[in-house]
Tab-separated table of C-alpha atoms and ligand atoms in Angstrom:
chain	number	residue	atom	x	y	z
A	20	UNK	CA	5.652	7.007	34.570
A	21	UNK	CA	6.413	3.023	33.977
A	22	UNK	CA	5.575	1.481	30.715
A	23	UNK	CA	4.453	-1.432	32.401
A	24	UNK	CA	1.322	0.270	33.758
A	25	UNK	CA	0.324	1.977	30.681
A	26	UNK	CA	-0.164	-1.947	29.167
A	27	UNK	CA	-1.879	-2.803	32.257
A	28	UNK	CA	-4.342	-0.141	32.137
A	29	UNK	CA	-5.104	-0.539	28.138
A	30	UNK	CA	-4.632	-3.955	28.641
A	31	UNK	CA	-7.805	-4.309	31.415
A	32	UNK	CA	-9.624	-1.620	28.642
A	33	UNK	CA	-8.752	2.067	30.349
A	34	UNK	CA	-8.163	4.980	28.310
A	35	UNK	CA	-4.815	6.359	27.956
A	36	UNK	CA	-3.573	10.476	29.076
A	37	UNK	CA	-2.349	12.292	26.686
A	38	UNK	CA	0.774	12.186	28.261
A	39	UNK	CA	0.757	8.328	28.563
A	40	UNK	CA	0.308	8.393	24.977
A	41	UNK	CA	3.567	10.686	24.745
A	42	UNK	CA	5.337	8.897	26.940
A	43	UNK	CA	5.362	5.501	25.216
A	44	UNK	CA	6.101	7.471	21.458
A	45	UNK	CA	8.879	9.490	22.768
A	46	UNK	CA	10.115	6.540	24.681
A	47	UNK	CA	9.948	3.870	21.844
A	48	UNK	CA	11.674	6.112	19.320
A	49	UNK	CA	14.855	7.319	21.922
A	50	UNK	CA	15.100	3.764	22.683
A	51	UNK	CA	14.230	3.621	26.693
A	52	UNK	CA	10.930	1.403	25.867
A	53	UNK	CA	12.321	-2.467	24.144
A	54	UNK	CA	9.991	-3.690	21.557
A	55	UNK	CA	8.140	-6.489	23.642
A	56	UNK	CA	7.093	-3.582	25.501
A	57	UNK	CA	5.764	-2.295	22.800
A	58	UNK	CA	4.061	-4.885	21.195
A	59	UNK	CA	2.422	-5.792	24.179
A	60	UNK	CA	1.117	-2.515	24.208
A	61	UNK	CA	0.291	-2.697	20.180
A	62	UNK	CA	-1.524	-5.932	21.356
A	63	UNK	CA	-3.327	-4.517	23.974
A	64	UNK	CA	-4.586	-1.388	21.910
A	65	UNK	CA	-5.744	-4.571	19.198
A	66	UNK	CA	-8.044	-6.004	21.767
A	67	UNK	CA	-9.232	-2.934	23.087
A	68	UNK	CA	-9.336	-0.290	20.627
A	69	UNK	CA	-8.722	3.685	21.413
A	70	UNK	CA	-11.382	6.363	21.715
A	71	UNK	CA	-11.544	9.177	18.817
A	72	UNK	CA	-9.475	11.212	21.197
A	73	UNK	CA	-6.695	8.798	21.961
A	74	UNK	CA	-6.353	8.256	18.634
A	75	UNK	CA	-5.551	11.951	18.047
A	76	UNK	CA	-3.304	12.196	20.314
A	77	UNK	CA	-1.033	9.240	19.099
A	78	UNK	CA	-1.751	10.661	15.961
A	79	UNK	CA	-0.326	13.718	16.700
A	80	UNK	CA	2.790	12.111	19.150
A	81	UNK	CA	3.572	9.936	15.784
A	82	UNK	CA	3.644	12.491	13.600
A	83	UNK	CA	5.712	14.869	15.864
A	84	UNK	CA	8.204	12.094	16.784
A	85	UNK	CA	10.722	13.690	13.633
A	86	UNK	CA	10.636	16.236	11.050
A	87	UNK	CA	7.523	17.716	9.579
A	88	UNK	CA	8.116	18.022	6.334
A	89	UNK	CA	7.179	21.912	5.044
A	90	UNK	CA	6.785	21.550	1.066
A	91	UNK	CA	5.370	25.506	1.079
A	92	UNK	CA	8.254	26.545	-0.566
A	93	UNK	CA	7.145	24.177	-3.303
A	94	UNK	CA	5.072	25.853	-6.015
A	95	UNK	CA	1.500	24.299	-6.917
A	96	UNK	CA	-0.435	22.074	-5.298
A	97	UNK	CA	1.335	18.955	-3.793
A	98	UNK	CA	-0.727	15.370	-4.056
A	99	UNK	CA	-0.089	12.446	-2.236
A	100	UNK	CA	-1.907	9.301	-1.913
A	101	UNK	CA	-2.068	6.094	0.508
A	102	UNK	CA	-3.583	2.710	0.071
A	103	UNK	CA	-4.337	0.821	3.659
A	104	UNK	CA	-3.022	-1.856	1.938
A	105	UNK	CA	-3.692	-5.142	-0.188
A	106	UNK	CA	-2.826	-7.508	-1.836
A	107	UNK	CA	-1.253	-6.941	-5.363
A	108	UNK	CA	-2.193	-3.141	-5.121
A	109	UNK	CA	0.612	-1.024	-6.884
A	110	UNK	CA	-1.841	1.419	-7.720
A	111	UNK	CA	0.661	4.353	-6.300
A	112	UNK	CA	3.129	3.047	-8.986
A	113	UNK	CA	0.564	4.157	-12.251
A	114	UNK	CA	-1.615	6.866	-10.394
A	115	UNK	CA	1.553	8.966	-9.241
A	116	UNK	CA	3.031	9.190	-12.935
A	117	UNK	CA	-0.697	10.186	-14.048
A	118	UNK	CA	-1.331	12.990	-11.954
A	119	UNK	CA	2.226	13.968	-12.055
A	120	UNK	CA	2.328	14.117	-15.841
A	121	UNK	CA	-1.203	16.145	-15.550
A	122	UNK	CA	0.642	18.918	-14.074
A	123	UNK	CA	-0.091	18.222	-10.011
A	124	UNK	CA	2.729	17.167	-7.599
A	125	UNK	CA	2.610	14.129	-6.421
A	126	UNK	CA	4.823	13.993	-2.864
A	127	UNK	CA	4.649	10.865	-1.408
A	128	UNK	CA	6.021	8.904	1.137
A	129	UNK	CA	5.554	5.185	1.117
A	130	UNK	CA	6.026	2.138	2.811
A	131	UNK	CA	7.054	-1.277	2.639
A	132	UNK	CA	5.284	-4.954	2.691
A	133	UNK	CA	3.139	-5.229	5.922
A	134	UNK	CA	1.887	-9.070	7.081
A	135	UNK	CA	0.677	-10.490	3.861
A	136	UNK	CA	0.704	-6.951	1.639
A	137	UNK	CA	2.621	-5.773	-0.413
A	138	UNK	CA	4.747	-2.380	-0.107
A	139	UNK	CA	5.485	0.376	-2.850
A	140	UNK	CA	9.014	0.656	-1.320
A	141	UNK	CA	9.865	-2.808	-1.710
A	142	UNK	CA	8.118	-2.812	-5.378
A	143	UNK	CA	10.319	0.314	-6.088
A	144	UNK	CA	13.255	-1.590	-4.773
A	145	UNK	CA	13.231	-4.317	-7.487
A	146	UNK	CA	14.110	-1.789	-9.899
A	147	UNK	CA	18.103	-2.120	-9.766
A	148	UNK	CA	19.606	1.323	-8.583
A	149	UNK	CA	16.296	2.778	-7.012
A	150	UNK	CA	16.915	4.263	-3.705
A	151	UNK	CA	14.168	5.319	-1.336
A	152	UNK	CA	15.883	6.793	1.208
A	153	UNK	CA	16.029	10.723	0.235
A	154	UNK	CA	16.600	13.303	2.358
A	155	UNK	CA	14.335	15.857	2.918
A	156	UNK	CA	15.620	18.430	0.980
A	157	UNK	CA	16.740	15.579	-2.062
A	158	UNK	CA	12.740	14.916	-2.214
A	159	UNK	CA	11.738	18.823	-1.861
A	160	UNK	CA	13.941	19.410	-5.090
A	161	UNK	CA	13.262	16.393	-6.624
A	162	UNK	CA	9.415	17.275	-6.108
A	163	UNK	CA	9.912	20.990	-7.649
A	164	UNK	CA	11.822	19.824	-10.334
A	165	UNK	CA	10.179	16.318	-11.803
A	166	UNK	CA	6.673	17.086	-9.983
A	167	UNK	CA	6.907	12.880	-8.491
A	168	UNK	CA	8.891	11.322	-6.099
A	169	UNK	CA	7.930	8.504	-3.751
A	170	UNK	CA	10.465	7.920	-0.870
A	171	UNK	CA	10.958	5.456	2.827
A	172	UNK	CA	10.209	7.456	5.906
A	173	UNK	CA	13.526	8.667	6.596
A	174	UNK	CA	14.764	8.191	10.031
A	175	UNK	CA	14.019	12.007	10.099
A	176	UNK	CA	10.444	11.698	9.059
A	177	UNK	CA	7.813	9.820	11.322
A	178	UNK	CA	10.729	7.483	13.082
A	179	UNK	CA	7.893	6.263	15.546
A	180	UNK	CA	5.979	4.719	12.885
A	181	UNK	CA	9.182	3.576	11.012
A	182	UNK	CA	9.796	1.259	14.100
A	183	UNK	CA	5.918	0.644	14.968
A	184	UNK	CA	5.193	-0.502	11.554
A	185	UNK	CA	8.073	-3.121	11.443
A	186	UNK	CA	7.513	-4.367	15.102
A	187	UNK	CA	3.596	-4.535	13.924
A	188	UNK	CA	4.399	-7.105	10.996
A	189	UNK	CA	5.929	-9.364	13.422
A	190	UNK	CA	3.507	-9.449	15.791
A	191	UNK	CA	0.249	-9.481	14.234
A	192	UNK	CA	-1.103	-6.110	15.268
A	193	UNK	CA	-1.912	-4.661	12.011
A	194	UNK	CA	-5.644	-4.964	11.240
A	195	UNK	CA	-6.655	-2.299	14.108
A	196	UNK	CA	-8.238	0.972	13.323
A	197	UNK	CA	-6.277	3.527	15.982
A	198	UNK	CA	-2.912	1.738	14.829
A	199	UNK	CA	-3.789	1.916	11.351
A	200	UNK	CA	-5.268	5.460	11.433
A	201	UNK	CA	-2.232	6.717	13.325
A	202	UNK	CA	-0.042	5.121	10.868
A	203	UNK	CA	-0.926	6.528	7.916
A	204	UNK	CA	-2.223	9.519	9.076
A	205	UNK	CA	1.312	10.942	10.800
A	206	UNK	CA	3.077	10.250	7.523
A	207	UNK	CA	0.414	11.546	5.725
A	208	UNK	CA	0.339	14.930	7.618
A	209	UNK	CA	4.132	14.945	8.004
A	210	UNK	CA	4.164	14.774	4.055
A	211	UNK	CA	2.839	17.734	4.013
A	212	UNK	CA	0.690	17.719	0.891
A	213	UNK	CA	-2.496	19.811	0.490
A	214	UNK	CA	-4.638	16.651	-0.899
A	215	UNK	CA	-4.119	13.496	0.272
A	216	UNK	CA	-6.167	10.514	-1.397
A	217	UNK	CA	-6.483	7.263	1.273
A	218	UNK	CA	-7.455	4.233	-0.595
A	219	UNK	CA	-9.398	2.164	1.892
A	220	UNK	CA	-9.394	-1.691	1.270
A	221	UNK	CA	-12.086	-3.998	2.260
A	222	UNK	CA	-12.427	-7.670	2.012
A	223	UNK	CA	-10.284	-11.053	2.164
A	224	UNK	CA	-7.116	-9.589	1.024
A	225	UNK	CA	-7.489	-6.167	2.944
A	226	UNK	CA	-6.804	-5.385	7.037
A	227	UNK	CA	-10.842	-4.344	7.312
A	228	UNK	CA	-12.774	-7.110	6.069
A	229	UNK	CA	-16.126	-5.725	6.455
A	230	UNK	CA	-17.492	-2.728	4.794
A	231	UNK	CA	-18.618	-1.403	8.151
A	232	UNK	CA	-14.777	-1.520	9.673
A	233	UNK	CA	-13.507	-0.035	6.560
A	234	UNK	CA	-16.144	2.722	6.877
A	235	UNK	CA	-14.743	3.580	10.280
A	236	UNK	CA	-11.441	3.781	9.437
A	237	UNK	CA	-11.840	5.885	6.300
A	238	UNK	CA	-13.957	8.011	8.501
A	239	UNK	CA	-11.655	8.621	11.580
A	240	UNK	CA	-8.611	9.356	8.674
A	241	UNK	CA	-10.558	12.006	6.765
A	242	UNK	CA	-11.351	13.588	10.531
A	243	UNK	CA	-8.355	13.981	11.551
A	244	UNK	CA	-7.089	15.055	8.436
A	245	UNK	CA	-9.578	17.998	8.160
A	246	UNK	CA	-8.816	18.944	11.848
A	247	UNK	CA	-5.017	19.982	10.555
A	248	UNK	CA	-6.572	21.615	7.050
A	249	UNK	CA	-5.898	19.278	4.632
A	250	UNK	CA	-8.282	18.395	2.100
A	251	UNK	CA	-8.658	14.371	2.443
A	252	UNK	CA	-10.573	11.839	0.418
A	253	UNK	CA	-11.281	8.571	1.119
A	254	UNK	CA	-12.259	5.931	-0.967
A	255	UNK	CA	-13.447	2.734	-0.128
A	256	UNK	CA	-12.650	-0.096	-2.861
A	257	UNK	CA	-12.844	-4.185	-3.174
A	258	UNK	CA	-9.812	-6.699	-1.975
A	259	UNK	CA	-11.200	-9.647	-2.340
A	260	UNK	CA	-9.068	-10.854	-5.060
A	261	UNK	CA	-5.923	-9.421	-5.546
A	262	UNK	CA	-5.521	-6.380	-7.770
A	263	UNK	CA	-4.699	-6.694	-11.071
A	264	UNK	CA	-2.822	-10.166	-12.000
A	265	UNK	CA	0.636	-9.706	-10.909
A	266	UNK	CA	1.764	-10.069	-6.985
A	267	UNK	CA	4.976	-9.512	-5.828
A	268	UNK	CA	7.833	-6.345	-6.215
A	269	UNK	CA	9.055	-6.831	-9.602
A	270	UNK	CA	5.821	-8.597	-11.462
A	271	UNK	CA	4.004	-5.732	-9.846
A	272	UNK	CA	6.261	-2.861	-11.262
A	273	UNK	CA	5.440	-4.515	-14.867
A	274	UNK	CA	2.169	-4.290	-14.498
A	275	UNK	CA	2.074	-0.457	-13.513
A	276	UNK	CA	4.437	-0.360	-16.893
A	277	UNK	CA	1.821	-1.762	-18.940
A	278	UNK	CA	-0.803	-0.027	-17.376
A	279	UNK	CA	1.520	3.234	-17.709
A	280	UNK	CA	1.508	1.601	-21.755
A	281	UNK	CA	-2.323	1.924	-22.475
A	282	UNK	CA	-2.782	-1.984	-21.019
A	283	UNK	CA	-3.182	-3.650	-18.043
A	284	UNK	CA	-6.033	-5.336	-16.384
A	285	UNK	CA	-9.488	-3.416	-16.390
A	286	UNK	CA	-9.812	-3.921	-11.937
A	287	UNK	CA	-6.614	-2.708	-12.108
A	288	UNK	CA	-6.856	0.967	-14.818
A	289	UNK	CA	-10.993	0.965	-12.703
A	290	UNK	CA	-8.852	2.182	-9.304
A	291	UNK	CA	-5.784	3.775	-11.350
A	292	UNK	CA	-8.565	6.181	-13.034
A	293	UNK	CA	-10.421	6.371	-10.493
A	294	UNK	CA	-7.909	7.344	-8.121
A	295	UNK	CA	-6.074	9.990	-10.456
A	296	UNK	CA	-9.579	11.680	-11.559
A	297	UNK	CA	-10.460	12.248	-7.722
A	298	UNK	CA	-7.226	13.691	-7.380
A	299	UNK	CA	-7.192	15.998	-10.459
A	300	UNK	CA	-10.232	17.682	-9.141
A	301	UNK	CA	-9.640	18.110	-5.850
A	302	UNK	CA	-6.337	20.079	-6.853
A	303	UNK	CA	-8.818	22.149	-9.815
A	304	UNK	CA	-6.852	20.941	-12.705
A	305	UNK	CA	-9.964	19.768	-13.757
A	306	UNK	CA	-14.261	20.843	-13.718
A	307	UNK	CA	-15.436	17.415	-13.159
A	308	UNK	CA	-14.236	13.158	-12.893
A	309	UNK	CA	-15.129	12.969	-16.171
A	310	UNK	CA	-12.635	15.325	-17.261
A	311	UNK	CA	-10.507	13.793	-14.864
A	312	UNK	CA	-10.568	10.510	-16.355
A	313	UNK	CA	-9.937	11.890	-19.805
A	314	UNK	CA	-7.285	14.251	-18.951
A	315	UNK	CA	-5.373	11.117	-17.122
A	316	UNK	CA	-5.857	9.017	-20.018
A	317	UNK	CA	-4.607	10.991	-22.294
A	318	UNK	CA	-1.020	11.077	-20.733
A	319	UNK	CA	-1.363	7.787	-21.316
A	320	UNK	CA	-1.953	7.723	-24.880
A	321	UNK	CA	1.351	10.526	-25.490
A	322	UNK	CA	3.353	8.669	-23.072
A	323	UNK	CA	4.362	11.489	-20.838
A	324	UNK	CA	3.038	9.434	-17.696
A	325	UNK	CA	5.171	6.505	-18.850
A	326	UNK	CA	7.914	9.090	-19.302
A	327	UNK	CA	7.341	10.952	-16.383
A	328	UNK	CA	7.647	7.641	-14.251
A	329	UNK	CA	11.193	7.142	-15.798
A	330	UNK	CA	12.015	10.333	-15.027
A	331	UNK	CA	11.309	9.573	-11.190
A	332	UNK	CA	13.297	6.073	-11.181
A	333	UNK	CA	16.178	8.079	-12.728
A	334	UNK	CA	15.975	11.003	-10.316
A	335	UNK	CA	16.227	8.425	-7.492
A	336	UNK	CA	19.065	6.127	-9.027
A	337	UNK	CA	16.934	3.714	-10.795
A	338	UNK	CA	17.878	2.322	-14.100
A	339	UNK	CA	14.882	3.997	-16.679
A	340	UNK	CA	15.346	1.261	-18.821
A	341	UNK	CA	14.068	-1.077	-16.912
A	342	UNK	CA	10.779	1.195	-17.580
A	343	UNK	CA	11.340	1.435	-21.577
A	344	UNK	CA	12.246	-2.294	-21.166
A	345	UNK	CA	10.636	-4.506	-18.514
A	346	UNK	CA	11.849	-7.522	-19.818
A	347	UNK	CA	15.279	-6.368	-18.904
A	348	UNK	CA	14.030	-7.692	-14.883
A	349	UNK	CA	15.705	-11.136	-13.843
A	350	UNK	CA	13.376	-13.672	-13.790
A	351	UNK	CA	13.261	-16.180	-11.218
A	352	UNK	CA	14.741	-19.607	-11.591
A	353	UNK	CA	11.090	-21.771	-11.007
A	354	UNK	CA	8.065	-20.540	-13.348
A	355	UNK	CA	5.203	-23.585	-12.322
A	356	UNK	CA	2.032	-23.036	-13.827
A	357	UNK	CA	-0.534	-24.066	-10.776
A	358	UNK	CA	-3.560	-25.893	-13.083
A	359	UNK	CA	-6.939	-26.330	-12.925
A	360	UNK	CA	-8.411	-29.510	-11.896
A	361	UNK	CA	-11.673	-29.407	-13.530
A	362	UNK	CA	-13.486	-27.083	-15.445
A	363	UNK	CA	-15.816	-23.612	-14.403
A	364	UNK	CA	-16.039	-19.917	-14.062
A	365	UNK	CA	-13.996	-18.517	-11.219
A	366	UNK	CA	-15.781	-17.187	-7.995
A	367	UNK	CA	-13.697	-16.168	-6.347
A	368	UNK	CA	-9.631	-15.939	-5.296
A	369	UNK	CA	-8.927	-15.633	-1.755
A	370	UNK	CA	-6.986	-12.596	-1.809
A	371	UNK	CA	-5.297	-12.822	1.887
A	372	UNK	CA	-3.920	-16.528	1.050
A	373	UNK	CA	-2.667	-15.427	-2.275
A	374	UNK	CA	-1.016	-12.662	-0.684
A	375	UNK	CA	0.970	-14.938	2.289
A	376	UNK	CA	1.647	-17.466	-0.645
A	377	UNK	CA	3.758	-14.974	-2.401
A	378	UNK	CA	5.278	-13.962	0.764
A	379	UNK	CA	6.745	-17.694	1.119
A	380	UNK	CA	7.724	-17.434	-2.144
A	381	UNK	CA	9.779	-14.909	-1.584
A	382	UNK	CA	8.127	-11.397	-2.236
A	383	UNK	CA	7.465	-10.589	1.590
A	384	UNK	CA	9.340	-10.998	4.911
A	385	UNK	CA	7.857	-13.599	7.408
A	386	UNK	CA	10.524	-12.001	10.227
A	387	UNK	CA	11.685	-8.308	10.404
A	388	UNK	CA	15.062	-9.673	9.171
A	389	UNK	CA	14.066	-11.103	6.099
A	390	UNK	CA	15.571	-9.870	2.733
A	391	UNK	CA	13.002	-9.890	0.053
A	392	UNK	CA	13.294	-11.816	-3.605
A	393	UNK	CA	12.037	-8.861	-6.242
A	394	UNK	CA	11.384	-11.517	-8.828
A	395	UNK	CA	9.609	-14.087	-6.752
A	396	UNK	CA	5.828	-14.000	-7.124
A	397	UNK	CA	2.346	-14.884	-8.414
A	398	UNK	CA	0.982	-13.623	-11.996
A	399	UNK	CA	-3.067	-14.623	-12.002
A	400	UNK	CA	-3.717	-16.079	-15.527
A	401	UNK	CA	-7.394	-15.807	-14.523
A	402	UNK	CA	-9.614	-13.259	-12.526
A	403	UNK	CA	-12.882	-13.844	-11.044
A	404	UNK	CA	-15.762	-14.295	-13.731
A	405	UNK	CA	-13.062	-15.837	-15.892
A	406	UNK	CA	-14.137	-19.742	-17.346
A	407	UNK	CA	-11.018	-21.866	-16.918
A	408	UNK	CA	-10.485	-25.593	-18.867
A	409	UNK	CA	-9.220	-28.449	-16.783
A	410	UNK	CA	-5.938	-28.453	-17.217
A	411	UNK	CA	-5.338	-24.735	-17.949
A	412	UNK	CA	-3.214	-22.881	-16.064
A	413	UNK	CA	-5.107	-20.651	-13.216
A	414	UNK	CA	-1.566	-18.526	-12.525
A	415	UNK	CA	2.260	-19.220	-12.395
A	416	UNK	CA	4.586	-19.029	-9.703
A	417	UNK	CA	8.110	-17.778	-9.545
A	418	UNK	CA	10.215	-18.772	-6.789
A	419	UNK	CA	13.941	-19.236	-5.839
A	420	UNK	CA	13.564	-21.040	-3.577
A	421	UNK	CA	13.654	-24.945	-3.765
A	422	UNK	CA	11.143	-27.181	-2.381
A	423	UNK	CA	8.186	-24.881	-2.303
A	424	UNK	CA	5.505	-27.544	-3.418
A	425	UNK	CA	3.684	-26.904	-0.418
A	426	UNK	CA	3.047	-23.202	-1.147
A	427	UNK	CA	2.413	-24.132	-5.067
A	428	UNK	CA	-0.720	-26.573	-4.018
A	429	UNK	CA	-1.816	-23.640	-1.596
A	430	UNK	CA	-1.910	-20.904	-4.794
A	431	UNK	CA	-4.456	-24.074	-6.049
A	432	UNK	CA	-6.921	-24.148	-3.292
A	433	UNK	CA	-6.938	-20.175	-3.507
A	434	UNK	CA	-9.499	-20.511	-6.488
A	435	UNK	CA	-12.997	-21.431	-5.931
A	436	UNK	CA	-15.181	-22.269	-9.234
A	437	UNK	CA	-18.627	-22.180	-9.766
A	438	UNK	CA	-20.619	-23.980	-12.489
A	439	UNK	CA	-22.740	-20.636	-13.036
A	440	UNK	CA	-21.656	-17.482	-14.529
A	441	UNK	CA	-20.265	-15.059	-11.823
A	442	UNK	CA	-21.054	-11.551	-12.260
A	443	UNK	CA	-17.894	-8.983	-11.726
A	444	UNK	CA	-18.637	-6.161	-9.779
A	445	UNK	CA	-17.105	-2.438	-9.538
A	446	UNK	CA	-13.922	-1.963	-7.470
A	447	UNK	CA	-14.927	1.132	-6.216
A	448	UNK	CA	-17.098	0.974	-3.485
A	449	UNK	CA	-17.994	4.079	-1.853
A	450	UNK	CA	-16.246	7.767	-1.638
A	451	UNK	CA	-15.976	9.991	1.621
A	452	UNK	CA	-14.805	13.882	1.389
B	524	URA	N1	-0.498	1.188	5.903
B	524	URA	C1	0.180	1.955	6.787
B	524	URA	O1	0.883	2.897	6.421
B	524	URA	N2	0.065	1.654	8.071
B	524	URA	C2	-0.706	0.651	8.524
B	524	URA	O2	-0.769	0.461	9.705
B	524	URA	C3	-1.401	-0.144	7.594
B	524	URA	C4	-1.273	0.149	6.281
């Protein structure tokens, strides 16, 4: 078998063997297939998509490519949960604390920034100490014993996607639902929890930008899912402004603090709750959402989620002051408030452009080589609906880096006003079980 004509033949729109499939995962991982090889292959599936079947089968390859981890020797019911990705989303960074601190594992493997979204690992990684890279059987104890941990793939875990994911940032072959669905679904079933919650993103800042896309995904992830017993929900919910207020690693991990306080912004504790109440039910800690909400809020209110997400960045090395304390994180040497020319209510804040603006700030990598800044960043001072004064600040910028006027005038045009009230609407958007 040559790689070459496996491109060709998804390249002119064929469908791949099982065993093509195979070839080019086992292939990739041991190093025999280079990575323009693959990317022109990760391009190819982009323009021409995979059938349900193909994506199964990569699904599968993926997920096989290392260790599967077996958490059956881990009492209760093990949680895990995976956003497709936006921008400003560190829901993983509140919710897992929650539904740890509410008595149900939470197991979960995560991963890092991806074109212009944020990733938990990186976010993690801004708190000084924290390491993601457990082994297996450091992240099976630490899982019994603490009920939360959130860890890298290992090499031993998933390698395929561990190299497709990075060579997919580079070479703009993320938003596509078989590479997507593959993606998160090997690590997912490699994780080997019993309920896995997929947060679906739609809009601007998300890889799906229509409903309809989004629908597909969530729908092909929840079907494979079931095929291999797992119970999998899949929520669909808004990016078209970022989450929250704060983007970038270390900004983001204050806001999951605050949230983790009692605060935070309401889009923000909306998808938190939401997200932790789905969860709590599905593992039958709890009769109904409504319970589900109040049971997560009230680790809230005693602080045990707040403590229980110390616990977890001391487990892994992290420094749990940082949690008691936030403003113990370095700030970054520019602050520039980005101002409003003119007066009106906010209509919107283009999510994707916020998201690439922190990126050149620092937060994200524009090559695979790139080291991130933690501190670098955008903090919204105003959401959508929100009435701004000429001359008040829309959001600040931190930066390290010199000379980034450019990218401070962009974080302007990301705001469009209206003259008119704008109505907010709910984050959540639809649910599929
Ligand atoms: N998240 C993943 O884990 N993989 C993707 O491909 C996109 C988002």
């Amino acid at each position: 078998m040559r790689m070459v004509d496996i491109i060709e033949k998804k390249r002119d729109g064929g469908v791949l063997t099982d065993e093509e499939i195979r070839f080019f995962i086992s292939g990739y991982v041991d190093g025999s297939i280079p990575d323009y090889q693959a990317s022109a292959l990760a391009m190819a599936i982009y323009f021409r998509g995979m059938d349900d079947h193909e994506i199964a089968v990569l699904t599968d390859a993926m997920m096989h490519s290392g260790d599967v981890i077996d958490l059956s020797n881990i009492q209760g019911i093990k949680a895990d949960k995976h956003s497709t990705g936006g921008v400003g989303d560190k829901t993983s960074l509140a919710a897992g604390p929650i539904v740890a601190a509410c008595g149900v594992k939470m197991a979960k493997m995560s991963g890092r920034g991806l074109g212009h979204t944020g990733g938990t690992l990186d976010k993690l990684e801004s708190i000084p100490g924290f390491r993601i890279g457990l082994t297996i059987e450091e992240f099976e104890n630490q899982v019994n014993k603490i009920g939360l941990a959130i860890i890298g793939q290992t090499g031993e875990v998933v390698p395929a996607d561990k190299k497709l994911y990075a060579l997919r940032d580079v070479t703009a072959t993320v938003p596509s639902v078989p590479l997507i669905a593959s993606s998160i679904m090997s690590k997912k079933l490699a994780g080997g929890s019993d309920i896995i919650l997929l947060d679906v993103k739609v809009g601007d800042g998300a890889f799906m930008k229509t409903k309809e896309d989004a629908m597909e995904l969530a729908t092909k992830m929840v079907a494979i899912g079931k095929q291999l017993g797992r119970k999998v929900i899949a929520v669909l919910t808004k990016m078209e402004e970022p989450l929250g207020r704060a983007v970038g690693n270390s900004l983001e991990v204050k806001e999951a603090i605050e949230t983790l306080n009692g605060g935070g912004p309401a889009d923000f504790n909306e998808l938190v709750y939401d997200a932790t109440a789905k969860i709590l039910l599905a593992a039958g800690k709890v009769k109904t959402l409504e319970e589900g909400f109040e049971k997560s809020k009230e680790v809230v209110a005693d602080g045990s989620a707040l403590r229980k997400f110390a616990e977890m960045v001391e487990a892994q090395g992290g420094d749990p002051e940082y949690i008691y304390h936030p403003e113990k994180f370095p700030q970054s040497k520019y602050d520039v408030a980005i101002l409003s020319d003119r007066d009106g209510y906010v209509a919107r804040i283009a999510a994707h452009d916020i998201g690439v603006a922190a990126m050149r700030l620092g937060a994200g990598r524009e090559t695979m080589e790139d080291a991130i800044d933690p501190s670098a960043g955008i903090l919204l001072c105003k959401k959508v609906g929100d009435f701004v004064k000429a001359g008040e600040p829309l959001a600040h910028a931190y930066t390290n880096k010199e000379n980034a006027e450019e990218v401070f005038a962009e974080i302007g045009h990301c705001f469009y006003l209206a003259e008119e009230e704008v109505p907010v609407e709910p984050i959540i958007i639809a649910s599929i079980d």
